[in-house]
Structure formats: structure tokens, C-alpha cells
Amino acid sequence: MLEIKIKRLDLAHTWTIARGSADYKENVFVKLEQGGICGFGEAAPNVRYGESAALTVTRMKAAAPVFEQHDLFHFEELAAALAETIRDQSCARAGLEMALLDWVGKALQAPLYRMWGLNPARAPLTSFSIGIDSPEVIQAKVEEAADYPILKIKLGMGDDEAVLGAVRRVTDRPLRVDANEGWLNKEEALEKIRWLADQNVEFVEQPLPAAMVEETAWLRERASLPIVADEAVKTAADIPKVAHAYDGINIKLMKSGGLLEALRMIHLARALDLKIMLGCMIESSLAISAAAQLAPYTDWIDLDGNLLLREDPFRGVRIERGKVLYNELPGLGVEGDF
Ligand code: MG
């Protein structure tokens, strides 16, 4: 009743960030079938966290018996059992739990956002990410992204002035900056943030390497822009350790290991007075629609991984001028080719 397959997702443009470049992504897709209902899930392995498509498939296969041992409606219990079984490859857990919650939503005939009592109209506008490239290509990408009111740009490759300059020559739209751990010391990061502060930048994501928590706390005291943790926070357990060093956290299903842990992170971050951003990896509309179910809880969203694909095997939430448009379909609200 569990089917697993790897799909190659080609990108519309070569995707470059501070860690490296890619022309395609290999994500792992799951179909969970029981009682004539199919739930779908997607895992997007990320090398930053030691993940691969092959290991993800191995972990998913090892966890398949968990689905036989539990009533699918007892999804909290089942998800806890998945967490016991899958200790690394958090994206594998995310993909399996996604299929489970899609199944449950379909069985109950309700979209997940409705099961959680959320108002989809409260989802914030999403940003659209521009990967690192030559100034000419960056300008072309910004122009292609004319429909998106907020852009996210990737810095941290040593040519920050050229990248930002290229963007600012063609648009004055608000920007979010992601350094992907690319600035290597706190003084350099402070200088960059001071420079960004008068260029209509909303916040800076992961300026320093995740391990530099105390340096980031030093930076936060002096910086005039909010600092958001991405690589520094995977699950709820990481949040208290870094809460003094950041103004907000970027939650991603592939890091948290699924929607239920993402929900725990949202509640913990709120209790600690942190801002909440909801992000993604390069993913199809399947995983993006799953994340979107939580968007009404958050302050900032960056759910654009599907928009970077040449061809998207699924259809789910749509984005119009940065606004997330939900449908009334049950579960994750997704249709497509498994
Ligand atoms: Mg990031």
C-alpha cells in the first residue's frame, strides 16, 4: 500500500546558491493507498543535511511496516512511530507524513487548513527567489518575476555588490536576503547588513554559519534588520538554543520532518516571541501545497520551489501576484501524476 519512486525535476534555470549549483533535483514521491483512498507525499533531499534520494528511499522502505501497525486516523501516534524509525533523512519522514495527512484529509473530506481551523485568506504574500547568476541573467530573472511583489535574493558568494546592484537597476521592490551561511565573520556580516539596511531589504536569512550562534547573537544586538535562522534550526528542539541570537526562524517541512513538527515549531516560536517564516526546498506543487496548509500561521512565506521547475508533476495551491490561492480539495488539495 506504500509506493515509492524517485522523480527527476528539471529546473527552468541553473540554480546557484552559496553552497553550489544544480540543473535538476531528484525528489522522492510516495503514494499511500488504503480503502480506495490515495495520499501523496514528497521528500526533497538536501545535501546540506547529509540527505540523498537513495538514502531517503531506503529509510522510507524501512518505515513501511509502521503504516501496517497503526490505524491511519491515529496520525499523531503514527507520526511519532515514524520519528522513532527514521533517525536521519528528515525529508523521508516529511514525505511519508505528508502522504499520511493527505490520506486523512481525503478520508475526512476536508482540506488540512480547515481541519486546523485556519483562514487561508491570512496567508502572507510569498516571495520569489532569484538564484545567484551573472548580472545580465539576474536582471532577466527579475524581469521574468515581474508578477511577484517581493523578491528573495541569494547573497554570500563574494560578489554581493554586483548581485544587489543588478537587481536594483531593474526593480525597487522589497527584497529579502539569504546569505546561506556565506558570510564568514561577524564584522563582515555587520557591514553587509548595514549596507543592506537602506536598500529596502526586509530581513536577512542565515548571515553566518549555523554553528556561530554567539557571533550571531553579537550581530543581532547591532544589526538594524531582523535576522532569521534557517540552517541553524531544523526542529523544535533547536529553537531554545538559538532564540537569543535570531529574530525569527525559517521552518521547512523537509528539515522538521513534517507538518506536525512544523506545527510544534510554530507554537514554540510564538511562545519565545520569534517571527515565523515558512520556506521550502526545490519541490513540486505537492510539497509546496503541503507547506501552504500552515501558511496562515506565519509572518513571512517563501513558497516558490515549484515555480523554479521547468515542469511540475502536480497541481495544488496557485500563486497570483504573491498571494497563495487555495482550492477546496480535501487533504493537501493536490492533483497530478504520481
Ligand atoms: Mg535559506
mmCIF file of C-alpha atoms and ligand atoms in Angstrom:
data_model
loop_
_atom_site.group_PDB
_atom_site.id
_atom_site.type_symbol
_atom_site.label_atom_id
_atom_site.label_comp_id
_atom_site.label_asym_id
_atom_site.label_seq_id
_atom_site.Cartn_x
_atom_site.Cartn_y
_atom_site.Cartn_z
ATOM 1 C CA MET A 1 0.000 0.000 0.000
ATOM 2 C CA LEU A 2 3.078 2.231 0.034
ATOM 3 C CA GLU A 3 4.620 3.037 -3.353
ATOM 4 C CA ILE A 4 7.871 4.989 -3.554
ATOM 5 C CA LYS A 5 9.568 6.485 -6.606
ATOM 6 C CA ILE A 6 12.345 8.927 -7.449
ATOM 7 C CA LYS A 7 11.469 11.620 -9.983
ATOM 8 C CA ARG A 8 13.878 13.956 -11.698
ATOM 9 C CA LEU A 9 12.654 17.550 -11.627
ATOM 10 C CA ASP A 10 14.339 19.767 -14.230
ATOM 11 C CA LEU A 11 14.857 23.410 -13.332
ATOM 12 C CA ALA A 12 13.930 26.300 -15.598
ATOM 13 C CA HIS A 13 17.312 27.958 -14.835
ATOM 14 C CA THR A 14 20.522 26.634 -13.283
ATOM 15 C CA TRP A 15 20.037 27.207 -9.552
ATOM 16 C CA THR A 16 23.034 28.615 -7.684
ATOM 17 C CA ILE A 17 23.273 29.484 -4.004
ATOM 18 C CA ALA A 18 26.315 29.934 -1.702
ATOM 19 C CA ARG A 19 26.655 26.111 -1.401
ATOM 20 C CA GLY A 20 26.664 25.123 -5.088
ATOM 21 C CA SER A 21 24.767 24.811 -8.382
ATOM 22 C CA ALA A 22 22.177 22.424 -9.866
ATOM 23 C CA ASP A 23 20.220 21.956 -13.121
ATOM 24 C CA TYR A 24 17.801 19.418 -11.681
ATOM 25 C CA LYS A 25 16.655 17.915 -8.410
ATOM 26 C CA GLU A 26 15.831 14.295 -7.612
ATOM 27 C CA ASN A 27 12.921 14.171 -5.209
ATOM 28 C CA VAL A 28 11.235 11.090 -3.793
ATOM 29 C CA PHE A 29 7.474 10.678 -4.182
ATOM 30 C CA VAL A 30 5.215 8.447 -2.094
ATOM 31 C CA LYS A 31 1.711 7.074 -2.615
ATOM 32 C CA LEU A 32 -0.133 5.655 0.383
ATOM 33 C CA GLU A 33 -3.230 3.669 -0.522
ATOM 34 C CA GLN A 34 -5.853 2.220 1.775
ATOM 35 C CA GLY A 35 -9.606 1.703 1.453
ATOM 36 C CA GLY A 36 -9.653 3.153 -2.072
ATOM 37 C CA ILE A 37 -8.106 6.463 -0.913
ATOM 38 C CA CYS A 38 -4.632 7.597 -2.036
ATOM 39 C CA GLY A 39 -2.480 10.040 -0.097
ATOM 40 C CA PHE A 40 0.562 11.596 -1.777
ATOM 41 C CA GLY A 41 3.826 12.810 -0.291
ATOM 42 C CA GLU A 42 7.144 14.243 -1.474
ATOM 43 C CA ALA A 43 10.634 14.315 0.009
ATOM 44 C CA ALA A 44 13.254 16.807 -1.225
ATOM 45 C CA PRO A 45 16.664 15.538 -0.031
ATOM 46 C CA ASN A 46 19.224 18.247 0.720
ATOM 47 C CA VAL A 47 23.000 17.656 0.763
ATOM 48 C CA ARG A 48 23.395 20.332 3.475
ATOM 49 C CA TYR A 49 21.747 17.867 5.871
ATOM 50 C CA GLY A 50 23.503 14.744 4.581
ATOM 51 C CA GLU A 51 20.489 13.591 2.576
ATOM 52 C CA SER A 52 20.205 11.820 -0.778
ATOM 53 C CA ALA A 53 17.376 10.357 -2.841
ATOM 54 C CA ALA A 54 18.783 6.821 -2.466
ATOM 55 C CA LEU A 55 19.047 7.023 1.342
ATOM 56 C CA THR A 56 15.601 8.601 1.512
ATOM 57 C CA VAL A 57 14.114 5.636 -0.365
ATOM 58 C CA THR A 58 15.942 3.220 1.965
ATOM 59 C CA ARG A 59 14.557 4.956 5.069
ATOM 60 C CA MET A 60 11.033 5.057 3.626
ATOM 61 C CA LYS A 61 11.099 1.338 2.821
ATOM 62 C CA ALA A 62 12.347 0.539 6.318
ATOM 63 C CA ALA A 63 9.462 2.563 7.779
ATOM 64 C CA ALA A 64 6.734 0.997 5.603
ATOM 65 C CA PRO A 65 5.677 -1.566 8.280
ATOM 66 C CA VAL A 66 4.749 1.343 10.603
ATOM 67 C CA PHE A 67 1.757 2.012 8.348
ATOM 68 C CA GLU A 68 0.577 -1.606 8.779
ATOM 69 C CA GLN A 69 0.859 -1.407 12.569
ATOM 70 C CA HIS A 70 -1.354 1.662 13.085
ATOM 71 C CA ASP A 71 -4.795 2.958 12.251
ATOM 72 C CA LEU A 72 -4.128 5.759 9.753
ATOM 73 C CA PHE A 73 -6.564 8.049 11.569
ATOM 74 C CA HIS A 74 -4.277 7.923 14.630
ATOM 75 C CA PHE A 75 -1.874 10.125 12.737
ATOM 76 C CA GLU A 76 -0.131 11.647 15.787
ATOM 77 C CA GLU A 77 0.737 8.173 17.046
ATOM 78 C CA LEU A 78 1.783 7.000 13.602
ATOM 79 C CA ALA A 79 3.967 10.077 13.006
ATOM 80 C CA ALA A 80 5.682 9.501 16.372
ATOM 81 C CA ALA A 81 6.409 5.916 15.314
ATOM 82 C CA LEU A 82 7.884 7.208 12.039
ATOM 83 C CA ALA A 83 10.159 9.537 14.016
ATOM 84 C CA GLU A 84 11.333 6.547 16.092
ATOM 85 C CA THR A 85 12.096 4.543 12.960
ATOM 86 C CA ILE A 86 13.689 7.251 10.789
ATOM 87 C CA ARG A 87 16.536 8.924 12.703
ATOM 88 C CA ASP A 88 18.202 10.756 9.809
ATOM 89 C CA GLN A 89 16.890 11.809 6.356
ATOM 90 C CA SER A 90 14.214 14.016 7.931
ATOM 91 C CA CYS A 91 12.866 14.616 4.413
ATOM 92 C CA ALA A 92 11.907 10.902 4.257
ATOM 93 C CA ARG A 93 9.775 11.362 7.361
ATOM 94 C CA ALA A 94 8.288 14.554 5.906
ATOM 95 C CA GLY A 95 7.291 12.756 2.693
ATOM 96 C CA LEU A 96 5.678 9.832 4.496
ATOM 97 C CA GLU A 97 3.815 12.014 6.974
ATOM 98 C CA MET A 98 2.622 14.239 4.108
ATOM 99 C CA ALA A 99 1.094 11.211 2.364
ATOM 100 C CA LEU A 100 -0.499 10.156 5.664
ATOM 101 C CA LEU A 101 -2.101 13.576 6.292
ATOM 102 C CA ASP A 102 -3.241 13.799 2.665
ATOM 103 C CA TRP A 103 -4.912 10.419 3.154
ATOM 104 C CA VAL A 104 -6.545 11.501 6.433
ATOM 105 C CA GLY A 105 -7.814 14.772 4.931
ATOM 106 C CA LYS A 106 -9.261 12.895 1.966
ATOM 107 C CA ALA A 107 -10.866 10.292 4.247
ATOM 108 C CA LEU A 108 -12.447 13.102 6.310
ATOM 109 C CA GLN A 109 -13.198 15.051 3.104
ATOM 110 C CA ALA A 110 -11.633 18.273 4.356
ATOM 111 C CA PRO A 111 -8.594 20.340 3.376
ATOM 112 C CA LEU A 112 -5.941 20.275 6.125
ATOM 113 C CA TYR A 113 -6.159 24.045 6.658
ATOM 114 C CA ARG A 114 -9.817 23.516 7.521
ATOM 115 C CA MET A 115 -9.067 20.614 9.885
ATOM 116 C CA TRP A 116 -6.743 23.017 11.730
ATOM 117 C CA GLY A 117 -9.309 25.825 11.726
ATOM 118 C CA LEU A 118 -7.136 28.196 9.701
ATOM 119 C CA ASN A 119 -8.345 31.032 7.497
ATOM 120 C CA PRO A 120 -6.498 30.739 4.158
ATOM 121 C CA ALA A 121 -7.008 34.475 3.495
ATOM 122 C CA ARG A 122 -4.499 35.151 6.300
ATOM 123 C CA ALA A 123 -1.574 33.568 4.454
ATOM 124 C CA PRO A 124 1.076 36.272 3.891
ATOM 125 C CA LEU A 125 2.382 37.076 0.397
ATOM 126 C CA THR A 126 5.155 34.787 -0.812
ATOM 127 C CA SER A 127 8.500 35.998 -2.038
ATOM 128 C CA PHE A 128 10.039 34.695 -5.257
ATOM 129 C CA SER A 129 13.710 33.660 -5.141
ATOM 130 C CA ILE A 130 16.359 34.776 -7.595
ATOM 131 C CA GLY A 131 19.383 32.414 -7.565
ATOM 132 C CA ILE A 132 22.936 33.702 -7.918
ATOM 133 C CA ASP A 133 23.937 34.392 -11.528
ATOM 134 C CA SER A 134 25.721 36.863 -13.778
ATOM 135 C CA PRO A 135 24.307 40.411 -13.556
ATOM 136 C CA GLU A 136 22.687 40.042 -17.023
ATOM 137 C CA VAL A 137 20.907 36.794 -16.122
ATOM 138 C CA ILE A 138 19.860 38.178 -12.731
ATOM 139 C CA GLN A 139 18.257 41.156 -14.443
ATOM 140 C CA ALA A 140 16.433 38.844 -16.875
ATOM 141 C CA LYS A 141 15.191 36.700 -13.954
ATOM 142 C CA VAL A 142 13.971 39.775 -12.059
ATOM 143 C CA GLU A 143 12.093 40.933 -15.138
ATOM 144 C CA GLU A 144 10.567 37.446 -15.590
ATOM 145 C CA ALA A 145 9.447 37.686 -11.957
ATOM 146 C CA ALA A 146 7.527 40.928 -12.593
ATOM 147 C CA ASP A 147 4.360 39.401 -11.095
ATOM 148 C CA TYR A 148 5.875 38.834 -7.668
ATOM 149 C CA PRO A 149 5.700 41.829 -5.324
ATOM 150 C CA ILE A 150 8.534 40.605 -3.032
ATOM 151 C CA LEU A 151 11.810 39.053 -4.191
ATOM 152 C CA LYS A 152 14.315 36.985 -2.259
ATOM 153 C CA ILE A 153 17.911 37.195 -3.383
ATOM 154 C CA LYS A 154 20.766 34.887 -2.578
ATOM 155 C CA LEU A 155 23.999 36.533 -1.457
ATOM 156 C CA GLY A 156 27.140 35.187 0.226
ATOM 157 C CA MET A 157 29.202 34.280 -2.833
ATOM 158 C CA GLY A 158 31.683 37.149 -2.639
ATOM 159 C CA ASP A 159 30.004 39.291 -5.326
ATOM 160 C CA ASP A 160 27.185 40.703 -3.210
ATOM 161 C CA GLU A 161 27.554 44.289 -4.503
ATOM 162 C CA ALA A 162 27.314 43.148 -8.140
ATOM 163 C CA VAL A 163 24.278 40.913 -7.450
ATOM 164 C CA LEU A 164 22.335 43.519 -5.492
ATOM 165 C CA GLY A 165 23.352 46.232 -7.940
ATOM 166 C CA ALA A 166 21.996 44.171 -10.850
ATOM 167 C CA VAL A 167 18.684 43.660 -9.064
ATOM 168 C CA ARG A 168 18.358 47.291 -8.024
ATOM 169 C CA ARG A 169 18.986 48.522 -11.553
ATOM 170 C CA VAL A 170 15.742 46.862 -12.659
ATOM 171 C CA THR A 171 13.467 46.988 -9.617
ATOM 172 C CA ASP A 172 12.804 48.846 -6.369
ATOM 173 C CA ARG A 173 10.581 46.058 -4.998
ATOM 174 C CA PRO A 174 11.145 44.973 -1.360
ATOM 175 C CA LEU A 175 13.832 42.316 -1.044
ATOM 176 C CA ARG A 176 14.644 39.561 1.397
ATOM 177 C CA VAL A 177 18.263 38.499 1.533
ATOM 178 C CA ASP A 178 19.504 34.953 2.152
ATOM 179 C CA ALA A 179 23.259 34.575 2.711
ATOM 180 C CA ASN A 180 23.007 30.769 3.205
ATOM 181 C CA GLU A 181 25.827 30.885 5.830
ATOM 182 C CA GLY A 182 28.028 32.613 3.241
ATOM 183 C CA TRP A 183 29.483 35.464 5.357
ATOM 184 C CA LEU A 184 32.246 34.047 7.438
ATOM 185 C CA ASN A 185 32.770 36.503 10.276
ATOM 186 C CA LYS A 186 30.551 38.743 12.376
ATOM 187 C CA GLU A 187 32.250 42.028 11.407
ATOM 188 C CA GLU A 188 31.796 41.281 7.690
ATOM 189 C CA ALA A 189 28.160 40.312 8.325
ATOM 190 C CA LEU A 190 27.504 43.530 10.263
ATOM 191 C CA GLU A 191 28.989 45.629 7.497
ATOM 192 C CA LYS A 192 26.809 43.805 4.917
ATOM 193 C CA ILE A 193 23.660 44.264 6.986
ATOM 194 C CA ARG A 194 24.360 47.989 7.474
ATOM 195 C CA TRP A 195 24.769 48.306 3.726
ATOM 196 C CA LEU A 196 21.526 46.383 3.077
ATOM 197 C CA ALA A 197 19.506 48.322 5.664
ATOM 198 C CA ASP A 198 18.980 51.330 3.370
ATOM 199 C CA GLN A 199 18.145 49.329 0.270
ATOM 200 C CA ASN A 200 14.540 48.326 1.060
ATOM 201 C CA VAL A 201 15.536 44.930 2.478
ATOM 202 C CA GLU A 202 13.053 43.318 4.916
ATOM 203 C CA PHE A 203 15.340 40.853 6.691
ATOM 204 C CA VAL A 204 18.478 38.754 6.351
ATOM 205 C CA GLU A 205 18.394 34.978 6.490
ATOM 206 C CA GLN A 206 21.267 32.951 7.952
ATOM 207 C CA PRO A 207 24.072 35.535 7.608
ATOM 208 C CA LEU A 208 26.667 33.419 9.422
ATOM 209 C CA PRO A 209 27.293 29.658 9.568
ATOM 210 C CA ALA A 210 24.711 27.871 11.742
ATOM 211 C CA ALA A 211 27.332 26.861 14.305
ATOM 212 C CA MET A 212 28.270 30.529 15.004
ATOM 213 C CA VAL A 213 25.435 31.111 17.472
ATOM 214 C CA GLU A 214 27.233 33.537 19.803
ATOM 215 C CA GLU A 215 28.608 35.562 16.885
ATOM 216 C CA THR A 216 25.061 35.781 15.522
ATOM 217 C CA ALA A 217 23.809 36.993 18.932
ATOM 218 C CA TRP A 218 26.529 39.706 18.812
ATOM 219 C CA LEU A 219 25.365 40.615 15.308
ATOM 220 C CA ARG A 220 21.706 40.732 16.284
ATOM 221 C CA GLU A 221 22.418 43.298 19.035
ATOM 222 C CA ARG A 222 23.972 45.637 16.476
ATOM 223 C CA ALA A 223 22.056 44.917 13.268
ATOM 224 C CA SER A 224 19.200 47.149 12.161
ATOM 225 C CA LEU A 225 17.460 44.383 10.165
ATOM 226 C CA PRO A 226 15.781 41.252 11.572
ATOM 227 C CA ILE A 227 17.927 38.121 11.368
ATOM 228 C CA VAL A 228 16.193 34.850 10.511
ATOM 229 C CA ALA A 229 17.578 31.367 11.262
ATOM 230 C CA ASP A 230 17.346 28.784 8.512
ATOM 231 C CA GLU A 231 20.237 26.282 8.599
ATOM 232 C CA ALA A 232 20.526 26.892 12.384
ATOM 233 C CA VAL A 233 17.052 25.451 13.124
ATOM 234 C CA LYS A 234 15.708 22.114 11.920
ATOM 235 C CA THR A 235 13.260 21.033 14.624
ATOM 236 C CA ALA A 236 11.558 22.457 17.717
ATOM 237 C CA ALA A 237 14.394 21.192 19.935
ATOM 238 C CA ASP A 238 16.824 23.566 18.162
ATOM 239 C CA ILE A 239 14.759 26.700 18.815
ATOM 240 C CA PRO A 240 15.541 27.363 22.516
ATOM 241 C CA LYS A 241 19.281 27.007 21.812
ATOM 242 C CA VAL A 242 19.317 29.865 19.290
ATOM 243 C CA ALA A 243 16.312 32.003 20.313
ATOM 244 C CA HIS A 244 18.598 34.727 21.771
ATOM 245 C CA ALA A 245 20.562 35.041 18.530
ATOM 246 C CA TYR A 246 17.782 35.448 15.955
ATOM 247 C CA ASP A 247 14.590 37.464 15.462
ATOM 248 C CA GLY A 248 12.810 34.704 13.602
ATOM 249 C CA ILE A 249 13.051 31.163 12.252
ATOM 250 C CA ASN A 250 12.506 29.701 8.807
ATOM 251 C CA ILE A 251 10.507 26.475 9.100
ATOM 252 C CA LYS A 252 10.683 23.949 6.273
ATOM 253 C CA LEU A 253 8.879 20.618 6.203
ATOM 254 C CA MET A 254 11.978 18.837 4.898
ATOM 255 C CA LYS A 255 14.009 19.985 7.911
ATOM 256 C CA SER A 256 11.320 19.474 10.542
ATOM 257 C CA GLY A 257 10.364 16.034 9.235
ATOM 258 C CA GLY A 258 6.784 17.003 8.502
ATOM 259 C CA LEU A 259 3.759 19.184 9.159
ATOM 260 C CA LEU A 260 3.164 18.049 12.745
ATOM 261 C CA GLU A 261 6.662 19.035 13.899
ATOM 262 C CA ALA A 262 6.344 22.281 11.913
ATOM 263 C CA LEU A 263 3.173 22.995 13.909
ATOM 264 C CA ARG A 264 5.030 22.374 17.195
ATOM 265 C CA MET A 265 7.765 24.752 15.988
ATOM 266 C CA ILE A 266 5.188 27.441 15.217
ATOM 267 C CA HIS A 267 3.751 27.277 18.728
ATOM 268 C CA LEU A 268 7.172 27.238 20.392
ATOM 269 C CA ALA A 269 8.474 30.133 18.284
ATOM 270 C CA ARG A 270 5.384 32.201 19.156
ATOM 271 C CA ALA A 271 5.905 31.484 22.852
ATOM 272 C CA LEU A 272 9.504 32.711 22.519
ATOM 273 C CA ASP A 273 8.383 35.845 20.649
ATOM 274 C CA LEU A 274 10.130 34.861 17.423
ATOM 275 C CA LYS A 275 8.874 35.726 13.962
ATOM 276 C CA ILE A 276 7.900 32.783 11.772
ATOM 277 C CA MET A 277 8.838 32.247 8.190
ATOM 278 C CA LEU A 278 7.727 29.238 6.161
ATOM 279 C CA GLY A 279 10.155 28.161 3.457
ATOM 280 C CA CYS A 280 10.785 25.267 1.115
ATOM 281 C CA MET A 281 13.407 23.412 -0.868
ATOM 282 C CA ILE A 282 13.134 22.887 -4.617
ATOM 283 C CA GLU A 283 9.889 20.918 -4.600
ATOM 284 C CA SER A 284 6.875 20.248 -6.791
ATOM 285 C CA SER A 285 3.424 21.673 -6.071
ATOM 286 C CA LEU A 286 2.817 18.613 -3.889
ATOM 287 C CA ALA A 287 5.190 19.565 -1.048
ATOM 288 C CA ILE A 288 4.548 23.284 -1.613
ATOM 289 C CA SER A 289 0.796 22.748 -1.167
ATOM 290 C CA ALA A 290 1.505 20.758 1.994
ATOM 291 C CA ALA A 291 3.539 23.624 3.475
ATOM 292 C CA ALA A 292 0.901 26.132 2.368
ATOM 293 C CA GLN A 293 -1.592 24.438 4.713
ATOM 294 C CA LEU A 294 0.313 26.111 7.586
ATOM 295 C CA ALA A 295 0.891 29.487 5.929
ATOM 296 C CA PRO A 296 -1.945 31.329 7.732
ATOM 297 C CA TYR A 297 0.005 30.830 10.991
ATOM 298 C CA THR A 298 3.119 32.615 9.766
ATOM 299 C CA ASP A 299 4.572 36.118 9.240
ATOM 300 C CA TRP A 300 6.550 35.542 6.058
ATOM 301 C CA ILE A 301 6.423 32.834 3.427
ATOM 302 C CA ASP A 302 8.808 31.787 0.709
ATOM 303 C CA LEU A 303 6.911 29.017 -1.064
ATOM 304 C CA ASP A 304 8.312 29.227 -4.538
ATOM 305 C CA GLY A 305 10.251 25.957 -5.044
ATOM 306 C CA ASN A 306 7.687 24.713 -7.586
ATOM 307 C CA LEU A 307 7.874 27.943 -9.568
ATOM 308 C CA LEU A 308 11.525 27.211 -10.353
ATOM 309 C CA LEU A 309 10.674 23.926 -12.134
ATOM 310 C CA ARG A 310 10.508 23.505 -15.878
ATOM 311 C CA GLU A 311 7.646 21.045 -15.455
ATOM 312 C CA ASP A 312 5.631 20.432 -12.315
ATOM 313 C CA PRO A 313 4.166 16.902 -11.936
ATOM 314 C CA PHE A 314 1.463 18.152 -9.526
ATOM 315 C CA ARG A 315 -1.119 20.939 -9.265
ATOM 316 C CA GLY A 316 -2.184 22.388 -5.945
ATOM 317 C CA VAL A 317 -2.157 25.871 -4.459
ATOM 318 C CA ARG A 318 -1.585 28.594 -7.026
ATOM 319 C CA ILE A 319 0.306 31.834 -6.610
ATOM 320 C CA GLU A 320 -1.078 35.038 -8.088
ATOM 321 C CA ARG A 321 0.906 38.235 -7.554
ATOM 322 C CA GLY A 322 2.468 36.627 -4.480
ATOM 323 C CA LYS A 323 -0.881 35.624 -2.984
ATOM 324 C CA VAL A 324 -1.488 31.934 -2.239
ATOM 325 C CA LEU A 325 -4.765 30.742 -3.733
ATOM 326 C CA TYR A 326 -6.188 27.625 -2.110
ATOM 327 C CA ASN A 327 -8.694 25.207 -3.558
ATOM 328 C CA GLU A 328 -11.428 23.281 -1.786
ATOM 329 C CA LEU A 329 -9.999 19.826 -2.477
ATOM 330 C CA PRO A 330 -9.504 17.611 0.597
ATOM 331 C CA GLY A 331 -6.162 16.786 2.203
ATOM 332 C CA LEU A 332 -3.318 18.752 0.635
ATOM 333 C CA GLY A 333 -5.543 19.911 -2.228
ATOM 334 C CA VAL A 334 -3.269 18.330 -4.811
ATOM 335 C CA GLU A 335 -3.847 16.507 -8.108
ATOM 336 C CA GLY A 336 -1.291 15.169 -10.517
ATOM 337 C CA ASP A 337 0.840 12.327 -11.834
ATOM 338 C CA PHE A 338 2.435 10.047 -9.326
HETATM 339 MG MG MG B 1 17.558 29.897 3.472
#
